[in-house]
Short mmCIF file of N, CA, C and O in Angstrom, two decimals:
data_model
loop_
_atom_site.label_atom_id
_atom_site.label_comp_id
_atom_site.label_asym_id
_atom_site.label_seq_id
_atom_site.Cartn_x
_atom_site.Cartn_y
_atom_site.Cartn_z
N MET A 295 120.64 113.45 128.42
CA MET A 295 119.17 113.63 127.78
C MET A 295 118.93 113.04 126.62
O MET A 295 119.46 113.25 125.56
N ILE A 296 117.83 112.20 126.40
CA ILE A 296 117.59 111.25 124.98
C ILE A 296 116.76 111.87 124.42
O ILE A 296 115.66 112.60 124.76
N SER A 297 117.11 111.70 123.07
CA SER A 297 116.28 112.38 121.81
C SER A 297 115.27 112.02 121.76
O SER A 297 115.02 110.72 121.64
N PRO A 298 114.63 113.13 121.48
CA PRO A 298 112.98 112.23 120.81
C PRO A 298 112.88 111.40 119.62
O PRO A 298 113.76 111.64 118.67
N SER A 299 112.31 110.30 119.45
CA SER A 299 112.21 109.61 118.64
C SER A 299 111.47 110.52 117.37
O SER A 299 110.60 111.62 117.26
N LEU A 300 111.83 109.79 116.38
CA LEU A 300 110.64 110.59 114.79
C LEU A 300 109.57 110.36 115.37
O LEU A 300 109.09 111.59 114.91
N THR A 301 109.07 109.86 115.96
CA THR A 301 107.28 110.02 115.72
C THR A 301 107.10 110.92 116.88
O THR A 301 106.24 111.60 116.43
N GLU A 302 107.69 111.11 117.84
CA GLU A 302 107.72 112.18 118.80
C GLU A 302 107.65 113.26 118.39
O GLU A 302 107.22 114.18 118.51
N ARG A 303 108.95 113.46 117.36
CA ARG A 303 109.14 114.93 116.80
C ARG A 303 107.95 114.81 115.72
O ARG A 303 107.87 116.25 115.67
N ARG A 304 107.30 114.20 115.11
CA ARG A 304 106.57 114.22 114.26
C ARG A 304 105.39 114.90 115.01
O ARG A 304 104.48 115.76 114.33
N ALA A 305 105.10 113.89 116.04
CA ALA A 305 103.69 114.63 116.69
C ALA A 305 103.77 115.76 117.66
O ALA A 305 103.09 116.47 117.43
N ALA A 306 105.09 116.14 117.93
CA ALA A 306 104.97 117.20 118.36
C ALA A 306 104.99 118.74 117.43
O ALA A 306 104.17 119.43 117.75
N PHE A 307 105.43 118.26 115.92
CA PHE A 307 105.13 119.39 114.87
C PHE A 307 103.52 119.42 114.58
O PHE A 307 102.91 120.58 115.01
N VAL A 308 103.01 118.36 114.68
CA VAL A 308 101.68 118.30 114.10
C VAL A 308 100.74 118.65 115.10
O VAL A 308 99.70 119.44 114.68
N TYR A 309 101.07 118.28 116.66
CA TYR A 309 99.91 118.72 117.59
C TYR A 309 100.32 120.47 117.74
O TYR A 309 99.22 121.12 117.35
N ASP A 310 101.57 120.52 117.69
CA ASP A 310 101.31 122.05 117.91
C ASP A 310 100.96 122.90 116.74
O ASP A 310 100.46 124.34 116.63
N ALA A 311 101.21 122.82 115.35
CA ALA A 311 100.76 123.42 114.27
C ALA A 311 98.93 123.26 114.54
O ALA A 311 98.56 124.13 113.72
N ALA A 312 98.86 122.23 115.01
CA ALA A 312 96.95 122.05 114.72
C ALA A 312 96.83 123.03 115.94
O ALA A 312 95.52 124.06 115.53
N ARG A 313 97.29 123.33 116.72
CA ARG A 313 96.55 124.47 118.06
C ARG A 313 97.00 125.57 117.33
O ARG A 313 96.03 126.32 117.69
N LEU A 314 97.93 126.04 116.61
CA LEU A 314 98.00 127.24 116.14
C LEU A 314 97.16 127.53 115.51
O LEU A 314 96.36 128.68 115.26
N ALA A 315 96.98 126.50 114.37
CA ALA A 315 95.46 126.53 113.16
C ALA A 315 94.37 126.89 113.97
O ALA A 315 93.52 127.53 113.30
N ALA A 316 94.07 126.15 115.20
CA ALA A 316 92.94 126.47 115.87
C ALA A 316 93.00 128.02 116.45
O ALA A 316 91.88 128.67 116.48
N ILE A 317 93.87 128.26 117.03
CA ILE A 317 93.99 129.99 117.41
C ILE A 317 93.77 131.12 116.17
O ILE A 317 93.17 131.48 116.29
N ALA A 318 94.41 130.53 115.51
CA ALA A 318 94.17 131.39 114.17
C ALA A 318 93.06 131.90 113.52
O ALA A 318 92.14 132.79 112.97
N ALA A 319 92.06 130.48 113.71
CA ALA A 319 90.84 130.31 113.11
C ALA A 319 89.75 130.83 114.01
O ALA A 319 88.70 130.57 113.62
N ASN A 320 89.91 131.04 115.28
CA ASN A 320 89.16 131.39 116.18
C ASN A 320 88.39 130.22 116.44
O ASN A 320 87.34 130.19 116.67
N ALA A 321 88.78 129.25 116.78
CA ALA A 321 88.14 127.71 116.85
C ALA A 321 87.70 127.39 118.04
O ALA A 321 88.37 128.47 119.50
N PRO A 322 86.10 127.15 118.63
CA PRO A 322 85.33 127.17 119.47
C PRO A 322 86.37 126.35 120.67
O PRO A 322 86.10 126.51 121.99
N ILE A 323 87.27 125.44 120.32
CA ILE A 323 88.04 124.68 120.96
C ILE A 323 89.35 124.52 120.51
O ILE A 323 89.79 124.68 119.70
N VAL A 324 90.38 125.41 121.37
CA VAL A 324 91.64 125.03 121.24
C VAL A 324 92.48 124.41 122.08
O VAL A 324 91.87 124.58 123.24
N PRO A 325 93.02 122.99 121.60
CA PRO A 325 93.62 122.10 122.24
C PRO A 325 94.97 122.59 123.36
O PRO A 325 95.24 123.61 123.52
N ALA A 326 94.75 122.08 124.53
CA ALA A 326 95.91 122.15 126.07
C ALA A 326 96.78 122.35 124.99
O ALA A 326 97.31 121.45 124.26
N LEU A 327 98.21 122.73 125.90
CA LEU A 327 99.71 122.30 125.63
C LEU A 327 99.63 120.79 125.67
O LEU A 327 99.39 120.64 126.09
N TRP A 328 100.88 120.47 125.09
CA TRP A 328 101.06 118.88 124.78
C TRP A 328 101.32 118.69 126.54
O TRP A 328 100.89 117.32 126.66
N THR A 329 102.18 119.57 126.71
CA THR A 329 102.35 119.33 128.15
C THR A 329 101.53 118.77 129.29
O THR A 329 101.69 118.47 130.14
N GLU A 330 100.34 119.44 129.25
CA GLU A 330 99.04 119.66 129.56
C GLU A 330 98.12 118.16 129.56
O GLU A 330 96.89 118.31 130.14
N ARG A 331 98.28 117.50 128.60
CA ARG A 331 97.65 116.55 127.40
C ARG A 331 97.34 115.27 129.03
O ARG A 331 98.94 115.05 129.44
N GLU A 332 96.28 114.49 128.97
CA GLU A 332 96.22 113.26 129.54
C GLU A 332 97.43 112.24 129.02
O GLU A 332 97.21 112.74 127.84
N GLN A 333 97.70 111.69 129.85
CA GLN A 333 98.64 110.21 129.22
C GLN A 333 97.78 109.39 128.24
O GLN A 333 98.77 108.98 127.26
N ASP A 334 96.91 109.03 128.50
CA ASP A 334 96.54 108.47 127.23
C ASP A 334 95.93 108.99 126.38
O ASP A 334 96.23 108.24 125.11
N PHE A 335 95.65 110.22 126.09
CA PHE A 335 95.78 111.01 124.90
C PHE A 335 97.12 111.19 123.92
O PHE A 335 97.21 110.59 123.19
N CYS A 336 97.79 111.51 125.15
CA CYS A 336 99.35 111.53 124.10
C CYS A 336 99.98 110.14 123.95
O CYS A 336 99.91 109.80 122.37
N GLU A 337 99.53 109.35 124.50
CA GLU A 337 99.84 107.50 123.77
C GLU A 337 98.96 107.40 122.61
O GLU A 337 99.52 107.13 121.54
N GLN A 338 97.64 107.92 122.47
CA GLN A 338 96.79 107.66 121.21
C GLN A 338 97.59 108.38 120.46
O GLN A 338 97.48 108.29 118.95
N PHE A 339 97.48 109.79 120.44
CA PHE A 339 98.20 110.68 119.65
C PHE A 339 99.73 110.15 118.76
O PHE A 339 99.81 110.06 117.46
N LEU A 340 100.51 109.50 119.80
CA LEU A 340 101.49 109.13 118.96
C LEU A 340 101.13 107.66 118.10
O LEU A 340 101.92 107.83 116.91
N ARG A 341 100.33 106.93 118.39
CA ARG A 341 99.88 106.11 117.25
C ARG A 341 99.13 106.79 116.24
O ARG A 341 99.48 106.04 114.94
N VAL A 342 98.48 107.69 116.26
CA VAL A 342 97.78 108.00 115.38
C VAL A 342 98.93 108.74 114.00
O VAL A 342 99.04 108.33 113.06
N ILE A 343 99.90 109.21 114.94
CA ILE A 343 101.18 110.50 113.82
C ILE A 343 101.83 109.03 113.34
O ILE A 343 102.33 108.93 112.23
N GLU A 344 102.14 107.81 113.87
CA GLU A 344 103.09 106.29 113.53
C GLU A 344 102.34 106.33 112.01
O GLU A 344 102.53 106.02 111.12
N ARG A 345 100.57 105.92 112.18
CA ARG A 345 100.14 105.58 111.28
C ARG A 345 99.76 106.54 110.11
O ARG A 345 100.10 106.20 108.88
N GLN A 346 100.04 107.88 110.61
CA GLN A 346 99.54 108.64 109.19
C GLN A 346 100.94 108.93 108.70
O GLN A 346 100.93 109.67 107.57
N CYS A 347 101.69 108.71 109.00
CA CYS A 347 103.10 108.97 108.38
C CYS A 347 103.72 107.69 108.00
O CYS A 347 104.82 107.57 107.44
N GLY A 348 102.72 106.73 107.95
CA GLY A 348 103.06 104.86 107.35
C GLY A 348 102.31 104.46 106.32
O GLY A 348 101.14 105.44 105.84
N PRO A 349 102.22 103.88 105.60
CA PRO A 349 101.73 103.04 104.65
C PRO A 349 100.11 103.13 104.86
O PRO A 349 99.27 102.85 104.14
N GLN A 350 100.07 102.86 106.00
CA GLN A 350 98.58 102.68 106.15
C GLN A 350 97.70 103.95 106.66
O GLN A 350 96.29 103.76 107.57
N ARG A 351 97.81 105.04 106.03
CA ARG A 351 97.62 106.44 106.60
C ARG A 351 96.12 106.40 106.22
O ARG A 351 95.95 106.16 105.08
N SER A 352 95.03 106.91 106.81
CA SER A 352 93.87 107.50 106.23
C SER A 352 94.00 107.86 105.16
O SER A 352 94.68 108.88 105.31
N SER A 353 92.96 107.93 104.19
CA SER A 353 93.30 108.70 102.85
C SER A 353 92.27 110.02 102.88
O SER A 353 92.34 110.45 102.19
N SER A 354 91.35 109.70 103.81
CA SER A 354 90.05 111.01 103.67
C SER A 354 89.90 111.59 105.20
O SER A 354 90.49 110.70 106.40
N PRO A 355 89.40 112.99 105.27
CA PRO A 355 89.40 113.89 106.65
C PRO A 355 88.09 112.95 107.36
O PRO A 355 88.21 112.40 108.29
N GLU A 356 87.28 112.39 106.66
CA GLU A 356 86.43 111.44 107.02
C GLU A 356 86.82 110.04 107.47
O GLU A 356 86.04 110.19 108.95
N GLU A 357 87.28 109.58 107.02
CA GLU A 357 87.82 108.42 107.82
C GLU A 357 89.02 108.78 108.75
O GLU A 357 88.53 108.10 109.93
N LEU A 358 89.61 109.71 108.95
CA LEU A 358 90.30 109.95 110.12
C LEU A 358 89.46 110.58 110.94
O LEU A 358 89.77 110.08 112.05
N HIS A 359 88.68 111.41 111.05
CA HIS A 359 87.51 111.53 111.75
C HIS A 359 86.79 110.08 112.92
O HIS A 359 86.88 110.55 113.75
N GLY A 360 86.67 109.41 111.82
CA GLY A 360 85.98 108.20 112.29
C GLY A 360 86.56 107.21 113.39
O GLY A 360 86.98 107.32 114.29
N ASN A 361 88.09 107.42 112.96
CA ASN A 361 89.38 106.75 113.54
C ASN A 361 89.33 107.99 114.98
O ASN A 361 89.55 107.37 115.95
N TRP A 362 89.17 109.27 114.65
CA TRP A 362 89.44 110.09 116.22
C TRP A 362 88.07 109.66 116.83
O TRP A 362 88.29 109.58 118.56
N VAL A 363 86.86 109.38 116.52
CA VAL A 363 85.86 109.47 117.11
C VAL A 363 86.15 108.07 118.15
O VAL A 363 85.81 107.76 119.50
N HIS A 364 86.41 106.80 117.83
CA HIS A 364 86.86 105.95 118.10
C HIS A 364 87.75 105.70 118.94
O HIS A 364 87.74 105.14 120.26
N ALA A 365 88.66 106.37 118.90
CA ALA A 365 89.67 106.36 119.93
C ALA A 365 89.48 107.11 121.06
O ALA A 365 89.69 107.09 122.14
N TYR A 366 88.63 108.51 120.56
CA TYR A 366 88.25 108.75 121.93
C TYR A 366 87.01 108.46 122.99
O TYR A 366 86.84 108.05 123.92
N ARG A 367 86.25 107.42 122.33
CA ARG A 367 85.54 106.97 122.83
C ARG A 367 85.76 105.63 123.76
O ARG A 367 84.98 105.17 124.86
N SER A 368 87.08 105.08 122.83
CA SER A 368 88.16 104.14 124.06
C SER A 368 88.48 104.56 124.88
O SER A 368 88.63 103.92 125.99
N MET A 369 88.83 105.93 124.84
CA MET A 369 89.39 106.86 126.17
C MET A 369 88.44 107.38 127.19
O MET A 369 88.63 107.37 128.33
N GLY A 370 87.32 106.77 126.79
CA GLY A 370 86.10 107.54 128.15
C GLY A 370 85.25 108.32 127.71
O GLY A 370 84.66 109.03 128.38
N TRP A 371 85.90 109.15 126.61
CA TRP A 371 84.90 110.42 125.76
C TRP A 371 84.00 110.25 125.70
O TRP A 371 83.33 108.73 125.03
N GLN A 372 82.70 111.33 125.57
CA GLN A 372 81.22 110.83 125.43
C GLN A 372 81.09 112.43 124.60
O GLN A 372 81.37 113.16 124.92
N TYR A 373 80.04 112.06 123.73
CA TYR A 373 79.37 113.24 123.02
C TYR A 373 78.74 114.54 124.11
O TYR A 373 78.20 113.84 125.64
N GLY A 374 78.82 115.37 124.18
CA GLY A 374 78.71 116.82 125.11
C GLY A 374 78.43 118.47 124.61
O GLY A 374 79.06 118.36 123.56
N ALA A 375 77.65 118.88 124.15
CA ALA A 375 77.30 119.65 123.97
C ALA A 375 78.45 120.80 123.96
O ALA A 375 78.78 122.19 123.37
N GLU A 376 78.95 121.22 125.05
CA GLU A 376 80.16 121.92 125.52
C GLU A 376 81.34 121.08 125.66
O GLU A 376 81.14 119.62 126.54
N TYR A 377 82.59 121.37 125.43
CA TYR A 377 83.92 120.55 125.46
C TYR A 377 84.06 120.79 127.14
O TYR A 377 84.21 121.82 127.76
N SER A 378 84.66 119.41 127.75
CA SER A 378 85.19 119.36 129.14
C SER A 378 86.05 118.45 128.90
O SER A 378 85.60 117.52 129.11
N ARG A 379 87.22 118.97 129.52
CA ARG A 379 88.15 117.75 129.66
C ARG A 379 88.07 117.22 130.97
O ARG A 379 88.51 115.98 130.80
N GLU A 380 87.40 117.61 131.89
CA GLU A 380 87.00 117.02 133.39
C GLU A 380 86.01 116.01 133.36
O GLU A 380 86.58 114.80 133.74
N LYS A 381 85.14 116.31 132.28
CA LYS A 381 83.94 115.14 132.00
C LYS A 381 84.30 114.61 131.08
O LYS A 381 83.34 113.41 130.96
N ARG A 382 84.97 114.88 130.26
CA ARG A 382 85.45 114.27 128.90
C ARG A 382 84.34 113.83 128.36
O ARG A 382 83.70 112.97 127.67
N GLU A 383 83.91 114.95 127.94
CA GLU A 383 82.74 115.22 126.82
C GLU A 383 83.42 116.50 125.98
O GLU A 383 84.01 116.84 125.97
N HIS A 384 82.77 116.06 124.29
CA HIS A 384 83.23 116.44 123.22
C HIS A 384 82.22 116.77 122.07
O HIS A 384 81.20 116.19 122.03
N PRO A 385 82.20 117.88 121.75
CA PRO A 385 80.63 118.41 121.18
C PRO A 385 81.29 117.80 119.21
O PRO A 385 80.15 117.19 118.64
N ASP A 386 82.38 117.09 119.20
CA ASP A 386 82.62 116.89 117.75
C ASP A 386 82.38 115.35 117.68
O ASP A 386 83.13 114.66 116.88
N LEU A 387 82.09 114.68 118.95
CA LEU A 387 82.17 113.43 119.20
C LEU A 387 80.76 112.87 118.15
O LEU A 387 79.76 112.18 118.76
N VAL A 388 80.23 113.04 117.08
CA VAL A 388 79.48 113.07 115.80
C VAL A 388 79.80 112.24 114.20
O VAL A 388 81.24 112.88 114.23
N PRO A 389 79.24 111.71 113.67
CA PRO A 389 79.54 111.42 112.54
C PRO A 389 80.29 112.77 111.51
O PRO A 389 79.72 113.67 111.83
N TYR A 390 81.12 112.69 111.11
CA TYR A 390 81.53 113.48 109.97
C TYR A 390 80.70 114.19 109.27
O TYR A 390 80.89 115.79 109.54
N ASP A 391 79.51 113.79 108.90
CA ASP A 391 78.77 115.10 108.07
C ASP A 391 77.83 115.63 109.09
O ASP A 391 77.16 116.54 108.58
N GLN A 392 77.94 115.22 110.23
CA GLN A 392 77.36 116.31 111.09
C GLN A 392 78.14 117.37 111.58
O GLN A 392 77.61 118.28 112.78
N LEU A 393 79.03 117.60 111.17
CA LEU A 393 80.71 118.30 112.04
C LEU A 393 80.24 119.85 111.23
O LEU A 393 80.16 119.77 109.80
N GLY A 394 80.39 120.81 111.46
CA GLY A 394 80.37 122.19 110.79
C GLY A 394 82.09 121.88 109.94
O GLY A 394 82.35 121.14 110.01
N THR A 395 81.94 123.46 109.33
CA THR A 395 82.82 123.72 108.34
C THR A 395 84.21 123.61 108.74
O THR A 395 85.10 123.13 108.45
N LEU A 396 84.22 124.61 110.02
CA LEU A 396 84.88 124.82 110.50
C LEU A 396 86.14 123.06 111.13
O LEU A 396 87.49 123.07 110.91
N GLU A 397 85.11 122.23 111.73
CA GLU A 397 85.74 121.04 112.03
C GLU A 397 86.41 120.00 111.39
O GLU A 397 86.82 119.49 111.08
N GLN A 398 85.51 120.38 110.16
CA GLN A 398 85.83 119.39 109.18
C GLN A 398 87.08 120.04 108.57
O GLN A 398 88.05 119.15 107.80
N ASP A 399 87.19 121.75 108.55
CA ASP A 399 88.42 121.89 107.74
C ASP A 399 89.38 121.55 108.39
O ASP A 399 90.95 121.46 108.36
N LYS A 400 89.08 121.33 110.01
CA LYS A 400 90.07 121.18 110.84
C LYS A 400 90.77 119.53 110.72
O LYS A 400 92.48 119.29 110.44
N ASP A 401 90.05 118.72 110.24
CA ASP A 401 90.32 117.60 110.01
C ASP A 401 91.01 117.39 108.54
O ASP A 401 92.21 116.65 109.08
N ALA A 402 91.02 118.29 107.83
CA ALA A 402 91.83 118.06 106.49
C ALA A 402 93.59 118.91 106.50
O ALA A 402 94.20 118.34 106.43
N ILE A 403 92.89 119.87 107.49
CA ILE A 403 94.59 120.45 107.81
C ILE A 403 95.79 119.28 108.42
O ILE A 403 96.33 119.54 108.53
N PHE A 404 94.61 118.85 109.44
CA PHE A 404 95.71 117.92 110.30
C PHE A 404 96.03 116.70 109.38
O PHE A 404 97.35 116.52 109.29
N MET A 405 95.27 115.90 108.52
CA MET A 405 95.79 115.07 107.42
C MET A 405 97.35 115.80 106.72
O MET A 405 98.09 114.77 106.22
N ALA A 406 96.74 116.98 106.07
CA ALA A 406 98.19 118.08 105.67
C ALA A 406 99.05 117.98 106.49
O ALA A 406 100.62 117.87 106.07
N LEU A 407 99.07 118.58 107.57
CA LEU A 407 100.18 118.48 108.70
C LEU A 407 100.99 116.98 109.13
O LEU A 407 102.09 117.22 109.17
N CYS A 408 100.11 116.08 109.18
CA CYS A 408 100.89 114.88 109.15
C CYS A 408 101.52 114.35 107.93
O CYS A 408 102.46 114.02 107.96
N GLU A 409 100.85 114.52 106.36
CA GLU A 409 101.75 114.58 105.41
C GLU A 409 103.29 115.50 105.28
O GLU A 409 103.91 114.88 104.90
N ILE A 410 102.75 116.89 105.63
CA ILE A 410 104.41 117.54 106.18
C ILE A 410 105.24 116.57 107.00
O ILE A 410 106.18 116.54 106.50
N ALA A 411 104.92 116.20 107.62
CA ALA A 411 105.57 115.72 108.94
C ALA A 411 106.04 114.49 108.26
O ALA A 411 107.56 114.21 108.59
N ARG A 412 105.52 113.82 107.71
CA ARG A 412 105.73 112.36 106.38
C ARG A 412 107.02 112.55 105.82
O ARG A 412 107.86 112.01 105.83
N GLN A 413 107.06 113.86 105.34
CA GLN A 413 107.73 114.23 103.82
C GLN A 413 108.83 114.79 104.47
O GLN A 413 110.00 114.61 103.87
N TYR A 414 108.74 115.97 105.42
CA TYR A 414 109.96 116.62 105.50
C TYR A 414 110.74 116.10 106.88
O TYR A 414 111.84 116.67 107.39
N ILE A 415 109.72 115.48 108.12
CA ILE A 415 110.66 115.25 109.39
C ILE A 415 111.29 113.88 109.17
O ILE A 415 110.50 113.04 109.34
N ARG A 416 112.41 113.71 109.28
CA ARG A 416 112.84 112.19 108.95
C ARG A 416 114.06 112.38 110.02
O ARG A 416 114.24 113.28 110.58
N GLU A 417 114.68 111.13 110.50
CA GLU A 417 115.96 110.44 111.16
C GLU A 417 117.06 111.30 111.20
O GLU A 417 117.42 112.19 109.85
#
């Protein structure tokens, strides 16, 4: 069995912890299990984690959200009032300042989880 790479281990930690945070906050959108995610999502998520754990990491939740919007649009997602994986519609595909507090907090939590992964999950 091949061991997961450092980026894969960091990604699993960040994804699962962010998913648990959404559950704990009773968020309107709880991410699907990692094993149920689309291939293009997984590939872009690994790139985000690699960047966020490296010297080119985003320095603010607003910047990170903008990068997320760009990545999702590149994968064919569009704004939709209701979340739908099948239609690739997401209500958070808006500028950062139009997000509610819960969603802005989610971006800050994601950044903190990436920092924990960067500092404590090592080769």
